[in-house]
Amino acid sequence: MRDCFCTINLDQEEVFRTQVVEKSLSPFFGEEFYFEIPRTFQCLSFYIYDKSVLQRDLRIGKVAIKKEDLRKYTSKEEWFLLQPVDSNSEVQGRVHLELKLNELITDNGSVCQQLVVQIKECHGLPLVNGQNCDPYATVSLMGPSRNDQKKTKVKKKTSNPQFNETFYFEVTRSSSYTKKSQFQVEEEDIEKLELRIDLWNNGNLVQDVFLGEIKVPVKKLGNDSFQAWYLLQPRENGNKSSKTEDLGSLRLNVCYTEDCVLPSEYYASLRNLLLKSPDVQPISASAAYILGEVCRDKYDAILPLVRLLLHHQKIVPFVTAVAELDLKDTQEVNTIFRGNTLATRCLDEMMKIVGKHYLKVTLKPVLDEICESPKPCEIDPIKLKEGDNVDVNKENLHYYVDKVFNTIVQSSISCPTLMCDVFYSLRHLAAKRFPSKFLPKNIRGIFNLTLTLISKTIQTLGSWGSSKSNFKETFMCEFFKTFQEEKFTEAVQKFLDEVSSTETREPSGMSEPVHLKEGEMYKRAQGRTRIGKKNFKKRWFCLTSRELTYHKQQDKEPIYTIPIKNILTVEKLEESAFNKKNMFQVIHGEKPLYIQANNCVEASEWVEALCRVSRCNPRRLSVYHPSAFLNGNWLCCKATSENTKGCTPCTAGVPADIQIEIDGDRETERIYSLFAVNMPKLQKMEEACESIAVYQGPQKEPNDYANFTIEDSVATFQTLQQIIAIVEKLNEPHEKYQKKRSSSAKYGSDQEFQTYLSVLNSPTWIMFF
């Protein structure tokens, strides 16, 4: 049996690691990871490890999916065969070359050919054992009867080495050349010559590690100088063996999206049409509602729609309008807002976005207490172990439920104003639909296990829409009787009244700081030195709504504290500053704090979290230094005074008093893409409207449009025409861009590299299950 865990890697950089599943040959991880890709990459890789206590963890196998193949597997759960892990196939990065084939005239007048190879730089080489490598390159001219090899200098501690070295190779010599040649001309043919560049990590006292190679046929070079960026490739025999070993399989669900966002003016018509949706009568004829109708997976449509409506302050009227439509078909008060409808999905996504802060403020302190000192809460007689005391467990569970319940019902003052406004509208609609039955004082429903038991008990206390509690388990019925008291009902009533009141409010500050992010990173010493050189130390960082702190260990007192109000800006740091990847800087009242994260995703998440929590600070900087002040000058602008004003505009932009950062153009692009993909459904819905309008009723078979909600065929038809026209108009610039991208860029060219960068720098996400 094995203790297995799985990692997700962008090429060779680990960005996520699952928990270890012990003693299993069929581990189920069941974990989800969602992240925006912050850099270019070639492969998304998954590695399965066997955890080792005393030795290095054993890599059992891997699944590597090329970037261009990710779309094939989007939203499809599939089994992938694990492949063996071979160091010769673990490759990432690219190399920049300038090549030229010259003709030279020798002293005796004969002509020979010379190959000039300038290896300029590499970018994105992998980390080796978690650290930047010491790379060098070998440059070889190879043929049937020759192998001339030259070598660059070793560059220390960098994944982006600048070589700028030039090498010269004799390609052919005249037959009249008298000096003994290294090769026989008649045996050598330029058609068979090949230039090979190999990248290596200098192992010093151990074996050098292969980082990748490229091969360029000499016959493809002309007389003009040719510059190219090439992606490094694995060795041809890498990851191949005579016998295929059965290493097992990995089941994945990967969702990958790549957005090509056009300039804002392109989206004006679609954006305006969507934002008019709350005012359209009936709401089912609006563009936003139609989007939900034609999308097979409503989640794809709901998220960008809710974010766009939130960004433009239109979410409350829209949710109110679609909820009113839901209520028309609701016959029983116990089923109110319980279906999987557009209204409930919008409400759910809105609360996830807007209520995340409120959720942390309210529940994190009490949940921390439960997790740090857990008490046994099992009350199922069948699952009780020998020595367990069911009465003591009931008391423990009762204590936890009571504490969580009181925390929730006392939190109405912290509920975000936007959520309160939505709750007020829903309450008003429900009371209007069921004036005599609304809010009966009854209680119902629950499940099991400590946090699940607590959450479901709380859910039951808040869901008092039926006449009795519904428990399958006898032991839960008995336990829940202790909560069937009037004080609990009154507390829920008071809480719901407060959060659905018109007198809503959201305090500017909380009495207790909210923990936003924490984790282990490296920081550069801010004054103390070791042998005259400032060093990097591993520290535990904690970000709250009030301050950023770091500690020697997770549970220790903070060594250093930066109040959030003192943060002037947070920016990425150039790798050249300390020859370290994934670094960022927190500029505050004193010297900058330089921090190195464990991977590119973690670095981006920390920068985003710090920028978000400090973006309303009144003294935020507009410019900064992207590199460090070392040896008496700034490495970026060469200024000699440490107090010199920054030389680069800050990326975070000007301060803005907003809680949620949303890119409206990006969300509108998502919605356009969904409409474009579902064009056949839009056209089918348009035909259904025509049929209803012409025949004044469903003359065709109901199946032709039974899946669509069409209350007003004329109004719906007009909206559909507008959507289709806008989508067709937007198709033109998208097709033009894709055509230009595919036809004008040749592999290896500088143009191809720039196109590659522009596309990959657009926002991208990956989800892992």
PDB file of N, CA and C in Angstrom, residues 492-568:
ATOM      1  N   VAL A 492     -34.173  33.499  15.339  1.00  0.00           N
ATOM      2  CA  VAL A 492     -34.167  33.401  13.876  1.00  0.00           C
ATOM      3  C   VAL A 492     -35.065  34.478  13.278  1.00  0.00           C
ATOM      4  N   GLN A 493     -36.264  34.655  13.864  1.00  0.00           N
ATOM      5  CA  GLN A 493     -37.203  35.675  13.384  1.00  0.00           C
ATOM      6  C   GLN A 493     -36.565  37.060  13.409  1.00  0.00           C
ATOM      7  N   LYS A 494     -35.890  37.372  14.512  1.00  0.00           N
ATOM      8  CA  LYS A 494     -35.257  38.682  14.657  1.00  0.00           C
ATOM      9  C   LYS A 494     -34.143  38.866  13.636  1.00  0.00           C
ATOM     10  N   PHE A 495     -33.316  37.822  13.439  1.00  0.00           N
ATOM     11  CA  PHE A 495     -32.211  37.896  12.483  1.00  0.00           C
ATOM     12  C   PHE A 495     -32.727  38.115  11.061  1.00  0.00           C
ATOM     13  N   LEU A 496     -33.734  37.348  10.657  1.00  0.00           N
ATOM     14  CA  LEU A 496     -34.291  37.490   9.315  1.00  0.00           C
ATOM     15  C   LEU A 496     -34.953  38.847   9.125  1.00  0.00           C
ATOM     16  N   ASP A 497     -35.584  39.350  10.160  1.00  0.00           N
ATOM     17  CA  ASP A 497     -36.186  40.687  10.079  1.00  0.00           C
ATOM     18  C   ASP A 497     -35.111  41.755   9.843  1.00  0.00           C
ATOM     19  N   GLU A 498     -33.998  41.597  10.542  1.00  0.00           N
ATOM     20  CA  GLU A 498     -32.940  42.608  10.459  1.00  0.00           C
ATOM     21  C   GLU A 498     -32.227  42.588   9.102  1.00  0.00           C
ATOM     22  N   VAL A 499     -31.935  41.392   8.587  1.00  0.00           N
ATOM     23  CA  VAL A 499     -31.198  41.346   7.314  1.00  0.00           C
ATOM     24  C   VAL A 499     -32.097  41.589   6.115  1.00  0.00           C
ATOM     25  N   SER A 500     -33.407  41.573   6.307  1.00  0.00           N
ATOM     26  CA  SER A 500     -34.314  41.870   5.194  1.00  0.00           C
ATOM     27  C   SER A 500     -35.065  43.176   5.439  1.00  0.00           C
ATOM     28  N   SER A 501     -34.464  44.030   6.279  1.00  0.00           N
ATOM     29  CA  SER A 501     -35.071  45.317   6.589  1.00  0.00           C
ATOM     30  C   SER A 501     -34.622  46.358   5.586  1.00  0.00           C
ATOM     31  N   THR A 502     -35.428  47.405   5.407  1.00  0.00           N
ATOM     32  CA  THR A 502     -35.033  48.503   4.515  1.00  0.00           C
ATOM     33  C   THR A 502     -33.939  49.350   5.154  1.00  0.00           C
ATOM     34  N   GLU A 503     -33.816  49.295   6.471  1.00  0.00           N
ATOM     35  CA  GLU A 503     -32.780  50.060   7.163  1.00  0.00           C
ATOM     36  C   GLU A 503     -31.491  49.247   7.198  1.00  0.00           C
ATOM     37  N   THR A 504     -30.965  48.965   6.033  1.00  0.00           N
ATOM     38  CA  THR A 504     -29.761  48.131   5.940  1.00  0.00           C
ATOM     39  C   THR A 504     -28.525  48.968   6.178  1.00  0.00           C
ATOM     40  N   ARG A 505     -27.452  48.304   6.596  1.00  0.00           N
ATOM     41  CA  ARG A 505     -26.208  49.004   6.847  1.00  0.00           C
ATOM     42  C   ARG A 505     -25.061  48.009   6.867  1.00  0.00           C
ATOM     43  N   GLU A 506     -23.900  48.520   6.511  1.00  0.00           N
ATOM     44  CA  GLU A 506     -22.689  47.706   6.549  1.00  0.00           C
ATOM     45  C   GLU A 506     -21.614  48.546   7.210  1.00  0.00           C
ATOM     46  N   PRO A 507     -21.126  48.169   8.384  1.00  0.00           N
ATOM     47  CA  PRO A 507     -20.166  48.990   9.112  1.00  0.00           C
ATOM     48  C   PRO A 507     -18.863  49.171   8.336  1.00  0.00           C
ATOM     49  N   SER A 508     -18.240  50.318   8.546  1.00  0.00           N
ATOM     50  CA  SER A 508     -16.992  50.589   7.840  1.00  0.00           C
ATOM     51  C   SER A 508     -15.836  49.777   8.393  1.00  0.00           C
ATOM     52  N   GLY A 509     -15.896  49.410   9.652  1.00  0.00           N
ATOM     53  CA  GLY A 509     -14.831  48.616  10.241  1.00  0.00           C
ATOM     54  C   GLY A 509     -15.399  47.560  11.147  1.00  0.00           C
ATOM     55  N   MET A 510     -14.690  46.440  11.293  1.00  0.00           N
ATOM     56  CA  MET A 510     -15.145  45.346  12.143  1.00  0.00           C
ATOM     57  C   MET A 510     -14.413  45.400  13.474  1.00  0.00           C
ATOM     58  N   SER A 511     -15.053  44.919  14.512  1.00  0.00           N
ATOM     59  CA  SER A 511     -14.425  44.920  15.823  1.00  0.00           C
ATOM     60  C   SER A 511     -13.245  43.969  15.878  1.00  0.00           C
ATOM     61  N   GLU A 512     -13.299  42.883  15.128  1.00  0.00           N
ATOM     62  CA  GLU A 512     -12.214  41.910  15.092  1.00  0.00           C
ATOM     63  C   GLU A 512     -11.643  41.832  13.675  1.00  0.00           C
ATOM     64  N   PRO A 513     -10.317  41.749  13.552  1.00  0.00           N
ATOM     65  CA  PRO A 513      -9.736  41.626  12.210  1.00  0.00           C
ATOM     66  C   PRO A 513     -10.103  40.306  11.563  1.00  0.00           C
ATOM     67  N   VAL A 514     -10.219  40.335  10.248  1.00  0.00           N
ATOM     68  CA  VAL A 514     -10.597  39.147   9.500  1.00  0.00           C
ATOM     69  C   VAL A 514      -9.345  38.537   8.866  1.00  0.00           C
ATOM     70  N   HIS A 515      -9.129  37.233   9.053  1.00  0.00           N
ATOM     71  CA  HIS A 515      -8.005  36.544   8.431  1.00  0.00           C
ATOM     72  C   HIS A 515      -8.324  36.323   6.951  1.00  0.00           C
ATOM     73  N   LEU A 516      -7.493  36.870   6.089  1.00  0.00           N
ATOM     74  CA  LEU A 516      -7.739  36.800   4.653  1.00  0.00           C
ATOM     75  C   LEU A 516      -6.863  35.763   3.948  1.00  0.00           C
ATOM     76  N   LYS A 517      -5.602  35.642   4.381  1.00  0.00           N
ATOM     77  CA  LYS A 517      -4.689  34.703   3.722  1.00  0.00           C
ATOM     78  C   LYS A 517      -3.504  34.447   4.632  1.00  0.00           C
ATOM     79  N   GLU A 518      -2.970  33.239   4.574  1.00  0.00           N
ATOM     80  CA  GLU A 518      -1.772  32.931   5.343  1.00  0.00           C
ATOM     81  C   GLU A 518      -1.011  31.807   4.653  1.00  0.00           C
ATOM     82  N   GLY A 519       0.276  31.711   4.964  1.00  0.00           N
ATOM     83  CA  GLY A 519       1.092  30.669   4.359  1.00  0.00           C
ATOM     84  C   GLY A 519       2.572  30.933   4.551  1.00  0.00           C
ATOM     85  N   GLU A 520       3.370  29.940   4.184  1.00  0.00           N
ATOM     86  CA  GLU A 520       4.815  30.001   4.374  1.00  0.00           C
ATOM     87  C   GLU A 520       5.489  30.562   3.131  1.00  0.00           C
ATOM     88  N   MET A 521       6.353  31.571   3.311  1.00  0.00           N
ATOM     89  CA  MET A 521       7.125  32.157   2.223  1.00  0.00           C
ATOM     90  C   MET A 521       8.495  32.558   2.764  1.00  0.00           C
ATOM     91  N   TYR A 522       9.327  33.085   1.864  1.00  0.00           N
ATOM     92  CA  TYR A 522      10.661  33.551   2.253  1.00  0.00           C
ATOM     93  C   TYR A 522      10.688  35.069   2.191  1.00  0.00           C
ATOM     94  N   LYS A 523      11.347  35.676   3.184  1.00  0.00           N
ATOM     95  CA  LYS A 523      11.483  37.133   3.165  1.00  0.00           C
ATOM     96  C   LYS A 523      12.957  37.490   3.301  1.00  0.00           C
ATOM     97  N   ARG A 524      13.329  38.605   2.704  1.00  0.00           N
ATOM     98  CA  ARG A 524      14.714  39.060   2.799  1.00  0.00           C
ATOM     99  C   ARG A 524      14.895  39.836   4.091  1.00  0.00           C
ATOM    100  N   ALA A 525      16.001  39.592   4.773  1.00  0.00           N
ATOM    101  CA  ALA A 525      16.292  40.292   6.026  1.00  0.00           C
ATOM    102  C   ALA A 525      16.257  41.796   5.803  1.00  0.00           C
ATOM    103  N   GLN A 526      15.668  42.510   6.758  1.00  0.00           N
ATOM    104  CA  GLN A 526      15.480  43.958   6.583  1.00  0.00           C
ATOM    105  C   GLN A 526      16.529  44.787   7.316  1.00  0.00           C
ATOM    106  N   GLY A 527      17.532  44.166   7.862  1.00  0.00           N
ATOM    107  CA  GLY A 527      18.556  44.938   8.547  1.00  0.00           C
ATOM    108  C   GLY A 527      19.657  44.042   9.060  1.00  0.00           C
ATOM    109  N   ARG A 528      19.264  42.877   9.582  1.00  0.00           N
ATOM    110  CA  ARG A 528      20.254  41.934  10.101  1.00  0.00           C
ATOM    111  C   ARG A 528      20.969  41.268   8.945  1.00  0.00           C
ATOM    112  N   THR A 529      22.242  40.990   9.118  1.00  0.00           N
ATOM    113  CA  THR A 529      23.034  40.378   8.063  1.00  0.00           C
ATOM    114  C   THR A 529      23.780  39.172   8.577  1.00  0.00           C
ATOM    115  N   ARG A 530      24.166  38.326   7.658  1.00  0.00           N
ATOM    116  CA  ARG A 530      25.000  37.173   7.975  1.00  0.00           C
ATOM    117  C   ARG A 530      26.257  37.270   7.121  1.00  0.00           C
ATOM    118  N   ILE A 531      27.385  37.460   7.791  1.00  0.00           N
ATOM    119  CA  ILE A 531      28.681  37.634   7.127  1.00  0.00           C
ATOM    120  C   ILE A 531      28.589  38.774   6.102  1.00  0.00           C
ATOM    121  N   GLY A 532      27.950  39.854   6.528  1.00  0.00           N
ATOM    122  CA  GLY A 532      27.881  41.049   5.695  1.00  0.00           C
ATOM    123  C   GLY A 532      26.885  40.986   4.560  1.00  0.00           C
ATOM    124  N   LYS A 533      26.116  39.903   4.440  1.00  0.00           N
ATOM    125  CA  LYS A 533      25.169  39.755   3.330  1.00  0.00           C
ATOM    126  C   LYS A 533      23.780  39.449   3.865  1.00  0.00           C
ATOM    127  N   LYS A 534      22.811  40.209   3.420  1.00  0.00           N
ATOM    128  CA  LYS A 534      21.437  39.965   3.855  1.00  0.00           C
ATOM    129  C   LYS A 534      20.940  38.654   3.261  1.00  0.00           C
ATOM    130  N   ASN A 535      20.307  37.858   4.079  1.00  0.00           N
ATOM    131  CA  ASN A 535      19.879  36.538   3.611  1.00  0.00           C
ATOM    132  C   ASN A 535      18.370  36.414   3.608  1.00  0.00           C
ATOM    133  N   PHE A 536      17.874  35.313   3.041  1.00  0.00           N
ATOM    134  CA  PHE A 536      16.443  35.042   2.983  1.00  0.00           C
ATOM    135  C   PHE A 536      16.101  33.989   4.026  1.00  0.00           C
ATOM    136  N   LYS A 537      14.996  34.204   4.729  1.00  0.00           N
ATOM    137  CA  LYS A 537      14.577  33.277   5.770  1.00  0.00           C
ATOM    138  C   LYS A 537      13.125  32.861   5.561  1.00  0.00           C
ATOM    139  N   LYS A 538      12.843  31.611   5.901  1.00  0.00           N
ATOM    140  CA  LYS A 538      11.486  31.099   5.784  1.00  0.00           C
ATOM    141  C   LYS A 538      10.660  31.627   6.954  1.00  0.00           C
ATOM    142  N   ARG A 539       9.495  32.186   6.650  1.00  0.00           N
ATOM    143  CA  ARG A 539       8.624  32.748   7.683  1.00  0.00           C
ATOM    144  C   ARG A 539       7.163  32.409   7.377  1.00  0.00           C
ATOM    145  N   TRP A 540       6.339  32.441   8.419  1.00  0.00           N
ATOM    146  CA  TRP A 540       4.901  32.235   8.257  1.00  0.00           C
ATOM    147  C   TRP A 540       4.230  33.602   8.175  1.00  0.00           C
ATOM    148  N   PHE A 541       3.572  33.879   7.037  1.00  0.00           N
ATOM    149  CA  PHE A 541       2.927  35.172   6.808  1.00  0.00           C
ATOM    150  C   PHE A 541       1.427  35.060   7.053  1.00  0.00           C
ATOM    151  N   CYS A 542       0.879  36.127   7.610  1.00  0.00           N
ATOM    152  CA  CYS A 542      -0.565  36.177   7.881  1.00  0.00           C
ATOM    153  C   CYS A 542      -1.093  37.552   7.487  1.00  0.00           C
ATOM    154  N   LEU A 543      -2.119  37.556   6.644  1.00  0.00           N
ATOM    155  CA  LEU A 543      -2.755  38.801   6.212  1.00  0.00           C
ATOM    156  C   LEU A 543      -4.164  38.869   6.783  1.00  0.00           C
ATOM    157  N   THR A 544      -4.457  39.939   7.518  1.00  0.00           N
ATOM    158  CA  THR A 544      -5.807  40.179   8.015  1.00  0.00           C
ATOM    159  C   THR A 544      -6.308  41.489   7.426  1.00  0.00           C
ATOM    160  N   SER A 545      -7.525  41.847   7.760  1.00  0.00           N
ATOM    161  CA  SER A 545      -8.094  43.099   7.270  1.00  0.00           C
ATOM    162  C   SER A 545      -7.413  44.310   7.888  1.00  0.00           C
ATOM    163  N   ARG A 546      -6.565  44.081   8.905  1.00  0.00           N
ATOM    164  CA  ARG A 546      -5.888  45.193   9.578  1.00  0.00           C
ATOM    165  C   ARG A 546      -4.388  45.256   9.342  1.00  0.00           C
ATOM    166  N   GLU A 547      -3.737  44.071   9.173  1.00  0.00           N
ATOM    167  CA  GLU A 547      -2.281  44.090   9.148  1.00  0.00           C
ATOM    168  C   GLU A 547      -1.713  42.877   8.426  1.00  0.00           C
ATOM    169  N   LEU A 548      -0.463  43.029   7.988  1.00  0.00           N
ATOM    170  CA  LEU A 548       0.343  41.930   7.443  1.00  0.00           C
ATOM    171  C   LEU A 548       1.436  41.639   8.461  1.00  0.00           C
ATOM    172  N   THR A 549       1.532  40.390   8.888  1.00  0.00           N
ATOM    173  CA  THR A 549       2.537  40.008   9.870  1.00  0.00           C
ATOM    174  C   THR A 549       3.316  38.803   9.370  1.00  0.00           C
ATOM    175  N   TYR A 550       4.540  38.631   9.923  1.00  0.00           N
ATOM    176  CA  TYR A 550       5.229  37.368   9.698  1.00  0.00           C
ATOM    177  C   TYR A 550       5.792  36.852  11.008  1.00  0.00           C
ATOM    178  N   HIS A 551       5.870  35.533  11.095  1.00  0.00           N
ATOM    179  CA  HIS A 551       6.198  34.835  12.321  1.00  0.00           C
ATOM    180  C   HIS A 551       7.257  33.779  12.033  1.00  0.00           C
ATOM    181  N   LYS A 552       8.022  33.377  13.055  1.00  0.00           N
ATOM    182  CA  LYS A 552       8.996  32.302  12.880  1.00  0.00           C
ATOM    183  C   LYS A 552       8.286  30.993  12.554  1.00  0.00           C
ATOM    184  N   GLN A 553       7.171  30.752  13.229  1.00  0.00           N
ATOM    185  CA  GLN A 553       6.358  29.575  12.980  1.00  0.00           C
ATOM    186  C   GLN A 553       4.899  29.980  13.030  1.00  0.00           C
ATOM    187  N   GLN A 554       4.039  29.075  12.591  1.00  0.00           N
ATOM    188  CA  GLN A 554       2.630  29.402  12.406  1.00  0.00           C
ATOM    189  C   GLN A 554       1.970  29.892  13.694  1.00  0.00           C
ATOM    190  N   ASP A 555       2.241  29.247  14.815  1.00  0.00           N
ATOM    191  CA  ASP A 555       1.522  29.569  16.051  1.00  0.00           C
ATOM    192  C   ASP A 555       2.293  30.502  16.973  1.00  0.00           C
ATOM    193  N   LYS A 556       3.408  31.090  16.494  1.00  0.00           N
ATOM    194  CA  LYS A 556       4.216  31.982  17.308  1.00  0.00           C
ATOM    195  C   LYS A 556       3.736  33.426  17.186  1.00  0.00           C
ATOM    196  N   GLU A 557       4.205  34.262  18.116  1.00  0.00           N
ATOM    197  CA  GLU A 557       3.884  35.680  18.069  1.00  0.00           C
ATOM    198  C   GLU A 557       4.559  36.320  16.852  1.00  0.00           C
ATOM    199  N   PRO A 558       3.977  37.379  16.305  1.00  0.00           N
ATOM    200  CA  PRO A 558       4.567  37.999  15.116  1.00  0.00           C
ATOM    201  C   PRO A 558       5.920  38.646  15.404  1.00  0.00           C
ATOM    202  N   ILE A 559       6.849  38.489  14.462  1.00  0.00           N
ATOM    203  CA  ILE A 559       8.153  39.143  14.558  1.00  0.00           C
ATOM    204  C   ILE A 559       8.056  40.569  14.036  1.00  0.00           C
ATOM    205  N   TYR A 560       7.226  40.758  13.010  1.00  0.00           N
ATOM    206  CA  TYR A 560       7.144  42.063  12.350  1.00  0.00           C
ATOM    207  C   TYR A 560       5.712  42.291  11.888  1.00  0.00           C
ATOM    208  N   THR A 561       5.253  43.519  12.001  1.00  0.00           N
ATOM    209  CA  THR A 561       3.869  43.864  11.653  1.00  0.00           C
ATOM    210  C   THR A 561       3.835  45.098  10.763  1.00  0.00           C
ATOM    211  N   ILE A 562       3.074  45.031   9.685  1.00  0.00           N
ATOM    212  CA  ILE A 562       2.829  46.194   8.822  1.00  0.00           C
ATOM    213  C   ILE A 562       1.334  46.481   8.830  1.00  0.00           C
ATOM    214  N   PRO A 563       0.880  47.575   9.428  1.00  0.00           N
ATOM    215  CA  PRO A 563      -0.553  47.914   9.361  1.00  0.00           C
ATOM    216  C   PRO A 563      -0.978  48.123   7.912  1.00  0.00           C
ATOM    217  N   ILE A 564      -2.160  47.653   7.563  1.00  0.00           N
ATOM    218  CA  ILE A 564      -2.656  47.789   6.183  1.00  0.00           C
ATOM    219  C   ILE A 564      -2.689  49.249   5.754  1.00  0.00           C
ATOM    220  N   LYS A 565      -3.032  50.127   6.678  1.00  0.00           N
ATOM    221  CA  LYS A 565      -3.143  51.547   6.338  1.00  0.00           C
ATOM    222  C   LYS A 565      -1.796  52.155   5.940  1.00  0.00           C
ATOM    223  N   ASN A 566      -0.681  51.472   6.281  1.00  0.00           N
ATOM    224  CA  ASN A 566       0.647  51.991   5.955  1.00  0.00           C
ATOM    225  C   ASN A 566       1.176  51.494   4.607  1.00  0.00           C
ATOM    226  N   ILE A 567       0.473  50.544   3.980  1.00  0.00           N
ATOM    227  CA  ILE A 567       0.952  49.994   2.708  1.00  0.00           C
ATOM    228  C   ILE A 567       0.759  51.020   1.592  1.00  0.00           C
ATOM    229  N   LEU A 568       1.857  51.325   0.888  1.00  0.00           N
ATOM    230  CA  LEU A 568       1.815  52.329  -0.172  1.00  0.00           C
ATOM    231  C   LEU A 568       1.586  51.709  -1.543  1.00  0.00           C
TER     232      LEU A 568
END
